[in-house]
PDB file of C-alpha atoms in Angstrom:
ATOM      1  CA  MET I   1      21.945  12.479   2.915  1.00 34.00           C
ATOM      2  CA  ASP I   2      19.625  13.160  -0.004  1.00 43.00           C
ATOM      3  CA  THR I   3      16.369  15.022   0.248  1.00 38.00           C
ATOM      4  CA  PRO I   4      13.179  12.941  -0.239  1.00 47.00           C
ATOM      5  CA  ALA I   5      12.532  14.295  -3.714  1.00 49.00           C
ATOM      6  CA  GLY I   6      16.043  15.200  -4.844  1.00 45.00           C
ATOM      7  CA  ASP I   7      17.347  16.273  -8.206  1.00 44.00           C
ATOM      8  CA  ILE I   8      17.984  12.875  -9.847  1.00 44.00           C
ATOM      9  CA  THR I   9      15.848  12.593 -12.980  1.00 44.00           C
ATOM     10  CA  GLY I  10      15.732  10.646 -16.225  1.00 50.00           C
ATOM     11  CA  GLY I  11      14.498   7.073 -16.273  1.00 90.00           C
ATOM     12  CA  THR I  12      13.721   6.972 -12.567  1.00 95.00           C
ATOM     13  CA  ALA I  13      10.709   6.280 -10.379  1.00 97.00           C
ATOM     14  CA  ALA I  14       9.513   6.668  -6.803  1.00 98.00           C
ATOM     15  CA  PHE I  15       7.960   3.574  -5.216  1.00 98.00           C
ATOM     16  CA  PHE I  16       5.554   4.116  -2.327  1.00 98.00           C
ATOM     17  CA  ASP I  17       4.109   1.571   0.059  1.00 97.00           C
ATOM     18  CA  LEU I  18       0.460   2.473   0.739  1.00 96.00           C
ATOM     19  CA  ASP I  19      -0.690   1.506   4.238  1.00 91.00           C
ATOM     20  CA  LYS I  20       0.838   3.679   6.998  1.00 91.00           C
ATOM     21  CA  THR I  21       3.086   5.333   4.394  1.00 96.00           C
ATOM     22  CA  ILE I  22       0.709   7.257   2.129  1.00 96.00           C
ATOM     23  CA  ILE I  23      -2.347   6.683   4.317  1.00 94.00           C
ATOM     24  CA  SER I  24      -2.584   6.257   8.072  1.00 89.00           C
ATOM     25  CA  ARG I  25      -4.535   2.981   8.095  1.00 84.00           C
ATOM     26  CA  SER I  26      -4.919  -0.339   6.331  1.00 83.00           C
ATOM     27  CA  SER I  27      -6.581   0.347   2.978  1.00 86.00           C
ATOM     28  CA  THR I  28      -8.257  -3.072   2.951  1.00 82.00           C
ATOM     29  CA  LEU I  29      -9.717  -2.700   6.429  1.00 80.00           C
ATOM     30  CA  ALA I  30     -10.739   0.915   5.762  1.00 83.00           C
ATOM     31  CA  PHE I  31     -13.359  -0.331   3.289  1.00 84.00           C
ATOM     32  CA  VAL I  32     -14.927  -2.800   5.736  1.00 82.00           C
ATOM     33  CA  PRO I  33     -17.846  -0.424   6.547  1.00 82.00           C
ATOM     34  CA  SER I  34     -18.586  -0.005   2.831  1.00 86.00           C
ATOM     35  CA  PHE I  35     -18.451  -3.736   2.190  1.00 84.00           C
ATOM     36  CA  TYR I  36     -20.838  -4.269   5.093  1.00 83.00           C
ATOM     37  CA  ARG I  37     -23.172  -1.557   3.804  1.00 88.00           C
ATOM     38  CA  TYR I  38     -23.428  -3.302   0.428  1.00 85.00           C
ATOM     39  CA  GLY I  39     -23.926  -6.743   1.941  1.00 83.00           C
ATOM     40  CA  LEU I  40     -20.573  -8.291   1.055  1.00 80.00           C
ATOM     41  CA  ILE I  41     -19.722  -9.064   4.677  1.00 75.00           C
ATOM     42  CA  THR I  42     -21.673  -9.806   7.844  1.00 67.00           C
ATOM     43  CA  ARG I  43     -21.924  -7.618  10.916  1.00 62.00           C
ATOM     44  CA  ALA I  44     -19.599  -9.983  12.798  1.00 60.00           C
ATOM     45  CA  GLN I  45     -17.007  -9.713  10.028  1.00 63.00           C
ATOM     46  CA  ALA I  46     -17.337  -5.926  10.084  1.00 57.00           C
ATOM     47  CA  VAL I  47     -16.712  -5.856  13.833  1.00 47.00           C
ATOM     48  CA  ARG I  48     -13.645  -8.073  13.467  1.00 56.00           C
ATOM     49  CA  GLY I  49     -12.424  -5.759  10.718  1.00 51.00           C
ATOM     50  CA  ALA I  50     -12.812  -2.725  12.978  1.00 46.00           C
ATOM     51  CA  VAL I  51     -10.832  -4.436  15.733  1.00 42.00           C
ATOM     52  CA  ALA I  52      -8.132  -5.424  13.249  1.00 51.00           C
ATOM     53  CA  GLN I  53      -7.939  -1.837  11.991  1.00 47.00           C
ATOM     54  CA  LEU I  54      -7.381  -0.540  15.509  1.00 42.00           C
ATOM     55  CA  ALA I  55      -4.660  -3.109  16.143  1.00 46.00           C
ATOM     56  CA  PHE I  56      -2.989  -2.200  12.847  1.00 45.00           C
ATOM     57  CA  ARG I  57      -3.054   1.527  13.646  1.00 47.00           C
ATOM     58  CA  MET I  58      -1.590   0.964  17.094  1.00 44.00           C
ATOM     59  CA  GLY I  59       1.131  -1.521  16.271  1.00 48.00           C
ATOM     60  CA  GLY I  60       1.275  -2.401  12.593  1.00 50.00           C
ATOM     61  CA  ALA I  61       1.460  -6.018  11.474  1.00 53.00           C
ATOM     62  CA  ASP I  62       4.302  -8.495  11.710  1.00 57.00           C
ATOM     63  CA  PRO I  63       4.744 -11.347   9.181  1.00 63.00           C
ATOM     64  CA  GLN I  64       2.633 -13.751  11.252  1.00 63.00           C
ATOM     65  CA  GLN I  65      -0.215 -11.254  11.514  1.00 62.00           C
ATOM     66  CA  MET I  66       0.024 -10.515   7.795  1.00 61.00           C
ATOM     67  CA  GLU I  67      -0.246 -14.219   7.022  1.00 65.00           C
ATOM     68  CA  ARG I  68      -3.397 -14.466   9.157  1.00 64.00           C
ATOM     69  CA  VAL I  69      -4.877 -11.415   7.460  1.00 64.00           C
ATOM     70  CA  LYS I  70      -4.023 -12.900   4.052  1.00 66.00           C
ATOM     71  CA  GLU I  71      -5.893 -16.107   4.835  1.00 70.00           C
ATOM     72  CA  GLN I  72      -8.876 -14.284   6.335  1.00 69.00           C
ATOM     73  CA  VAL I  73      -9.202 -11.880   3.416  1.00 71.00           C
ATOM     74  CA  THR I  74      -8.899 -14.523   0.699  1.00 74.00           C
ATOM     75  CA  GLN I  75     -11.557 -16.684   2.322  1.00 73.00           C
ATOM     76  CA  MET I  76     -13.847 -13.759   3.090  1.00 76.00           C
ATOM     77  CA  CYS I  77     -13.673 -12.541  -0.527  1.00 80.00           C
ATOM     78  CA  ARG I  78     -14.385 -15.936  -2.096  1.00 83.00           C
ATOM     79  CA  GLY I  79     -17.265 -15.527  -4.553  1.00 87.00           C
ATOM     80  CA  TRP I  80     -17.217 -11.722  -4.631  1.00 86.00           C
ATOM     81  CA  SER I  81     -17.450 -10.000  -8.013  1.00 90.00           C
ATOM     82  CA  ALA I  82     -14.161  -8.193  -8.724  1.00 90.00           C
ATOM     83  CA  ASP I  83     -16.019  -5.544 -10.722  1.00 92.00           C
ATOM     84  CA  ARG I  84     -18.375  -4.958  -7.791  1.00 91.00           C
ATOM     85  CA  VAL I  85     -15.428  -4.430  -5.433  1.00 89.00           C
ATOM     86  CA  THR I  86     -13.925  -1.884  -7.838  1.00 91.00           C
ATOM     87  CA  GLU I  87     -17.278  -0.077  -8.056  1.00 93.00           C
ATOM     88  CA  ILE I  88     -17.636   0.132  -4.267  1.00 91.00           C
ATOM     89  CA  VAL I  89     -14.052   1.271  -3.746  1.00 91.00           C
ATOM     90  CA  THR I  90     -14.288   3.911  -6.475  1.00 93.00           C
ATOM     91  CA  ALA I  91     -17.613   5.223  -5.155  1.00 93.00           C
ATOM     92  CA  HIS I  92     -16.262   5.643  -1.632  1.00 92.00           C
ATOM     93  CA  LEU I  93     -12.729   6.908  -2.217  1.00 93.00           C
ATOM     94  CA  THR I  94     -13.548  10.454  -1.147  1.00 92.00           C
ATOM     95  CA  GLU I  95     -15.085   9.525   2.189  1.00 92.00           C
ATOM     96  CA  THR I  96     -12.812   6.575   2.969  1.00 92.00           C
ATOM     97  CA  ILE I  97      -9.324   7.360   1.659  1.00 93.00           C
ATOM     98  CA  VAL I  98      -9.030  11.132   1.203  1.00 93.00           C
ATOM     99  CA  PRO I  99      -9.317  11.915   4.938  1.00 92.00           C
ATOM    100  CA  ILE I 100      -6.495   9.503   5.849  1.00 93.00           C
ATOM    101  CA  VAL I 101      -3.878  10.561   3.271  1.00 95.00           C
ATOM    102  CA  TYR I 102      -0.843  12.099   4.949  1.00 95.00           C
ATOM    103  CA  ALA I 103      -0.273  15.656   3.733  1.00 94.00           C
ATOM    104  CA  GLN I 104       3.482  15.025   3.630  1.00 95.00           C
ATOM    105  CA  ALA I 105       2.964  11.969   1.428  1.00 96.00           C
ATOM    106  CA  ARG I 106       0.758  13.944  -0.918  1.00 95.00           C
ATOM    107  CA  GLY I 107       3.481  16.564  -1.170  1.00 95.00           C
ATOM    108  CA  LEU I 108       6.124  13.949  -1.971  1.00 96.00           C
ATOM    109  CA  LEU I 109       3.974  12.345  -4.646  1.00 97.00           C
ATOM    110  CA  ASP I 110       3.567  15.745  -6.282  1.00 96.00           C
ATOM    111  CA  SER I 111       7.283  16.574  -5.948  1.00 97.00           C
ATOM    112  CA  HIS I 112       8.372  13.371  -7.633  1.00 97.00           C
ATOM    113  CA  ARG I 113       5.938  13.845 -10.494  1.00 96.00           C
ATOM    114  CA  GLN I 114       7.098  17.436 -10.954  1.00 95.00           C
ATOM    115  CA  ALA I 115      10.689  16.157 -11.073  1.00 94.00           C
ATOM    116  CA  GLY I 116       9.707  13.922 -13.998  1.00 94.00           C
ATOM    117  CA  ARG I 117       9.659  10.602 -12.155  1.00 96.00           C
ATOM    118  CA  ASP I 118       7.043   7.922 -12.429  1.00 96.00           C
ATOM    119  CA  VAL I 119       5.213   7.346  -9.151  1.00 97.00           C
ATOM    120  CA  ILE I 120       4.347   3.705  -8.411  1.00 97.00           C
ATOM    121  CA  ILE I 121       2.248   2.553  -5.462  1.00 98.00           C
ATOM    122  CA  VAL I 122       3.356  -0.852  -4.189  1.00 97.00           C
ATOM    123  CA  SER I 123       0.855  -2.484  -1.850  1.00 94.00           C
ATOM    124  CA  THR I 124      -0.100  -5.837  -0.389  1.00 89.00           C
ATOM    125  CA  ALA I 125      -3.731  -4.784  -0.771  1.00 89.00           C
ATOM    126  CA  GLY I 126      -5.728  -6.061  -3.740  1.00 89.00           C
ATOM    127  CA  GLN I 127      -5.538  -4.654  -7.257  1.00 92.00           C
ATOM    128  CA  GLU I 128      -9.222  -3.677  -7.203  1.00 90.00           C
ATOM    129  CA  MET I 129      -8.515  -1.393  -4.243  1.00 90.00           C
ATOM    130  CA  VAL I 130      -5.061  -0.109  -5.051  1.00 94.00           C
ATOM    131  CA  GLY I 131      -5.882   0.675  -8.699  1.00 95.00           C
ATOM    132  CA  PRO I 132      -8.589   3.265  -7.930  1.00 95.00           C
ATOM    133  CA  ILE I 133      -6.532   4.723  -5.064  1.00 95.00           C
ATOM    134  CA  GLY I 134      -3.526   5.058  -7.348  1.00 96.00           C
ATOM    135  CA  ALA I 135      -5.610   6.752 -10.036  1.00 95.00           C
ATOM    136  CA  MET I 136      -6.987   9.207  -7.479  1.00 95.00           C
ATOM    137  CA  LEU I 137      -3.465  10.048  -6.297  1.00 95.00           C
ATOM    138  CA  GLY I 138      -2.135  10.457  -9.834  1.00 95.00           C
ATOM    139  CA  ALA I 139       0.201   7.457  -9.721  1.00 96.00           C
ATOM    140  CA  SER I 140       1.815   6.217 -12.931  1.00 94.00           C
ATOM    141  CA  GLY I 141       0.988   2.643 -11.978  1.00 95.00           C
ATOM    142  CA  VAL I 142       0.525   0.216  -9.114  1.00 96.00           C
ATOM    143  CA  ILE I 143       1.943  -3.081  -7.944  1.00 97.00           C
ATOM    144  CA  ALA I 144      -0.678  -4.932  -5.900  1.00 95.00           C
ATOM    145  CA  THR I 145      -1.906  -8.360  -4.898  1.00 92.00           C
ATOM    146  CA  ARG I 146      -3.915 -10.085  -7.628  1.00 93.00           C
ATOM    147  CA  MET I 147      -6.659 -12.467  -6.593  1.00 90.00           C
ATOM    148  CA  ARG I 148      -7.447 -15.388  -8.888  1.00 92.00           C
ATOM    149  CA  LEU I 149     -10.715 -15.025 -10.772  1.00 93.00           C
ATOM    150  CA  ALA I 150     -13.194 -17.459 -12.289  1.00 95.00           C
ATOM    151  CA  ASP I 151     -16.082 -15.939 -14.242  1.00 95.00           C
ATOM    152  CA  GLY I 152     -15.193 -12.555 -12.764  1.00 93.00           C
ATOM    153  CA  ARG I 153     -15.383 -13.754  -9.147  1.00 93.00           C
ATOM    154  CA  TYR I 154     -12.684 -14.385  -6.574  1.00 90.00           C
ATOM    155  CA  THR I 155     -11.834 -18.059  -6.108  1.00 91.00           C
ATOM    156  CA  GLY I 156     -10.164 -17.642  -2.705  1.00 86.00           C
ATOM    157  CA  GLU I 157      -6.679 -18.100  -4.200  1.00 88.00           C
ATOM    158  CA  MET I 158      -4.012 -15.607  -5.267  1.00 89.00           C
ATOM    159  CA  ASP I 159      -2.163 -15.252  -8.545  1.00 93.00           C
ATOM    160  CA  PHE I 160       0.348 -12.796  -7.045  1.00 94.00           C
ATOM    161  CA  TYR I 161       0.894 -11.808  -3.405  1.00 92.00           C
ATOM    162  CA  ALA I 162       2.609  -8.415  -3.280  1.00 93.00           C
ATOM    163  CA  TYR I 163       4.527  -8.907  -0.059  1.00 92.00           C
ATOM    164  CA  GLY I 164       8.155  -8.919   1.031  1.00 93.00           C
ATOM    165  CA  GLU I 165      10.585 -10.093  -1.643  1.00 96.00           C
ATOM    166  CA  ALA I 166       7.755 -10.311  -4.204  1.00 96.00           C
ATOM    167  CA  LYS I 167       7.451  -6.517  -4.142  1.00 97.00           C
ATOM    168  CA  ALA I 168      11.159  -6.129  -4.860  1.00 98.00           C
ATOM    169  CA  SER I 169      11.051  -8.714  -7.640  1.00 97.00           C
ATOM    170  CA  ARG I 170       8.199  -6.918  -9.371  1.00 97.00           C
ATOM    171  CA  ILE I 171       9.995  -3.573  -8.987  1.00 97.00           C
ATOM    172  CA  ARG I 172      13.048  -5.030 -10.712  1.00 97.00           C
ATOM    173  CA  GLU I 173      10.872  -6.472 -13.475  1.00 96.00           C
ATOM    174  CA  LEU I 174       9.167  -3.099 -13.948  1.00 95.00           C
ATOM    175  CA  ALA I 175      12.528  -1.349 -14.035  1.00 96.00           C
ATOM    176  CA  GLU I 176      13.625  -3.713 -16.792  1.00 94.00           C
ATOM    177  CA  GLU I 177      10.415  -3.138 -18.740  1.00 94.00           C
ATOM    178  CA  ARG I 178      10.466   0.653 -18.445  1.00 94.00           C
ATOM    179  CA  GLY I 179      14.191   1.298 -18.361  1.00 94.00           C
ATOM    180  CA  TYR I 180      14.390   2.671 -14.822  1.00 96.00           C
ATOM    181  CA  ASP I 181      17.827   3.162 -13.322  1.00 96.00           C
ATOM    182  CA  LEU I 182      17.185   1.646  -9.891  1.00 97.00           C
ATOM    183  CA  ALA I 183      20.264   3.354  -8.456  1.00 97.00           C
ATOM    184  CA  GLY I 184      18.486   6.657  -9.071  1.00 97.00           C
ATOM    185  CA  CYS I 185      15.057   5.496  -7.869  1.00 98.00           C
ATOM    186  CA  PHE I 186      13.380   6.240  -4.549  1.00 98.00           C
ATOM    187  CA  ALA I 187      11.337   4.047  -2.220  1.00 98.00           C
ATOM    188  CA  TYR I 188       9.262   4.757   0.884  1.00 98.00           C
ATOM    189  CA  SER I 189       7.831   2.380   3.484  1.00 97.00           C
ATOM    190  CA  ASP I 190       6.966   2.107   7.174  1.00 95.00           C
ATOM    191  CA  SER I 191       7.640  -1.615   7.628  1.00 93.00           C
ATOM    192  CA  ALA I 192      10.655  -3.891   7.957  1.00 94.00           C
ATOM    193  CA  THR I 193       8.742  -6.376   5.794  1.00 93.00           C
ATOM    194  CA  ASP I 194       9.494  -3.979   2.924  1.00 96.00           C
ATOM    195  CA  LEU I 195      13.269  -4.079   3.386  1.00 97.00           C
ATOM    196  CA  PRO I 196      13.675  -5.942   0.044  1.00 98.00           C
ATOM    197  CA  MET I 197      11.797  -3.118  -1.711  1.00 98.00           C
ATOM    198  CA  LEU I 198      13.853  -0.439   0.012  1.00 98.00           C
ATOM    199  CA  GLU I 199      17.108  -2.255  -0.728  1.00 98.00           C
ATOM    200  CA  ALA I 200      16.202  -2.494  -4.423  1.00 98.00           C
ATOM    201  CA  VAL I 201      16.647   1.247  -4.996  1.00 98.00           C
ATOM    202  CA  GLY I 202      19.407   3.774  -4.492  1.00 98.00           C
ATOM    203  CA  HIS I 203      17.387   6.137  -2.325  1.00 98.00           C
ATOM    204  CA  PRO I 204      15.378   4.274   0.356  1.00 98.00           C
ATOM    205  CA  HIS I 205      13.374   6.177   2.970  1.00 98.00           C
ATOM    206  CA  ALA I 206      11.746   4.982   6.182  1.00 98.00           C
ATOM    207  CA  VAL I 207       8.363   6.612   6.894  1.00 97.00           C
ATOM    208  CA  ASN I 208       6.943   6.366  10.425  1.00 94.00           C
ATOM    209  CA  PRO I 209       9.050   3.195  10.681  1.00 95.00           C
ATOM    210  CA  ASP I 210       8.408   0.231  12.930  1.00 93.00           C
ATOM    211  CA  ARG I 211      11.100  -0.574  15.475  1.00 94.00           C
ATOM    212  CA  VAL I 212      13.089  -2.929  13.238  1.00 95.00           C
ATOM    213  CA  LEU I 213      13.028  -0.650  10.210  1.00 96.00           C
ATOM    214  CA  ARG I 214      13.996   2.362  12.334  1.00 97.00           C
ATOM    215  CA  ARG I 215      17.055   0.524  13.606  1.00 98.00           C
ATOM    216  CA  VAL I 216      18.075  -0.584  10.103  1.00 98.00           C
ATOM    217  CA  ALA I 217      17.566   2.926   8.714  1.00 98.00           C
ATOM    218  CA  GLN I 218      19.703   4.446  11.452  1.00 97.00           C
ATOM    219  CA  GLU I 219      22.453   1.859  10.943  1.00 98.00           C
ATOM    220  CA  ARG I 220      22.521   2.451   7.179  1.00 97.00           C
ATOM    221  CA  GLY I 221      22.024   6.213   7.221  1.00 97.00           C
ATOM    222  CA  TRP I 222      18.684   6.151   5.431  1.00 98.00           C
ATOM    223  CA  PRO I 223      16.423   9.193   5.854  1.00 98.00           C
ATOM    224  CA  VAL I 224      13.682   8.683   8.451  1.00 98.00           C
ATOM    225  CA  LEU I 225      10.530  10.709   7.759  1.00 97.00           C
ATOM    226  CA  ALA I 226       7.703  11.473  10.185  1.00 94.00           C
ATOM    227  CA  PHE I 227       4.283  11.868   8.559  1.00 93.00           C
ATOM    228  CA  VAL I 228       1.681  13.138  10.999  1.00 86.00           C
ATOM    229  CA  SER I 229      -0.689  15.559   9.318  1.00 68.00           C
ATOM    230  CA  ARG I 230      -3.580  15.002   6.955  1.00 62.00           C
ATOM    231  CA  PRO I 231      -4.872  17.366   4.266  1.00 50.00           C
ATOM    232  CA  ARG I 232      -8.114  19.267   4.635  1.00 49.00           C
ATOM    233  CA  ASP I 233      -8.894  18.578   0.997  1.00 42.00           C
ATOM    234  CA  MET I 234      -7.332  17.096  -2.105  1.00 44.00           C
TER     235      MET I 234
END
């Protein structure tokens, strides 16, 4: 069994899911208080977001729940300025994201970079959120959901939904573009919905896995990692 950041280098990358893999919560829902503060959402929407965050932390999200969240988020964001979302996310990274980054994840990100690998964050969250988070964490790039825009504002539709098989497809496309040897690449996720992503690389890892992913990882001999601590600073 390989170590999480082993010695394979040269044309390789490490792909990290974001929510409950690098951070302990949903990145999208974590910014609900900030969006409420700046008037993008109502108090009722903020309360529903807080309840959804608690449910996500306690039990994660199955495909049906993810579909509901997808519909709710796309409709809620209709008419928002994409630039404004990026500004709010960037301004509140320190207070919103830094405290919920797992220390073990931070260490792995650093280890892979030191080993000469690209680090790619692969998340169902929107590009305007994942981009600033990735930059803060020193990622080489991100794969994220892209909302459709008209005159710089969200239309309520998606150009690309980074979920399930779509994540794996984009990873393979990126490997082709950058010359990654996927057999030597690493991937990390907490959710069985990311099995296609994990199966796309030679070194998959389950992080705080849900019940289905834990069973699959045990059957296939994949490393199972437990991330529990958070850094005091970054």
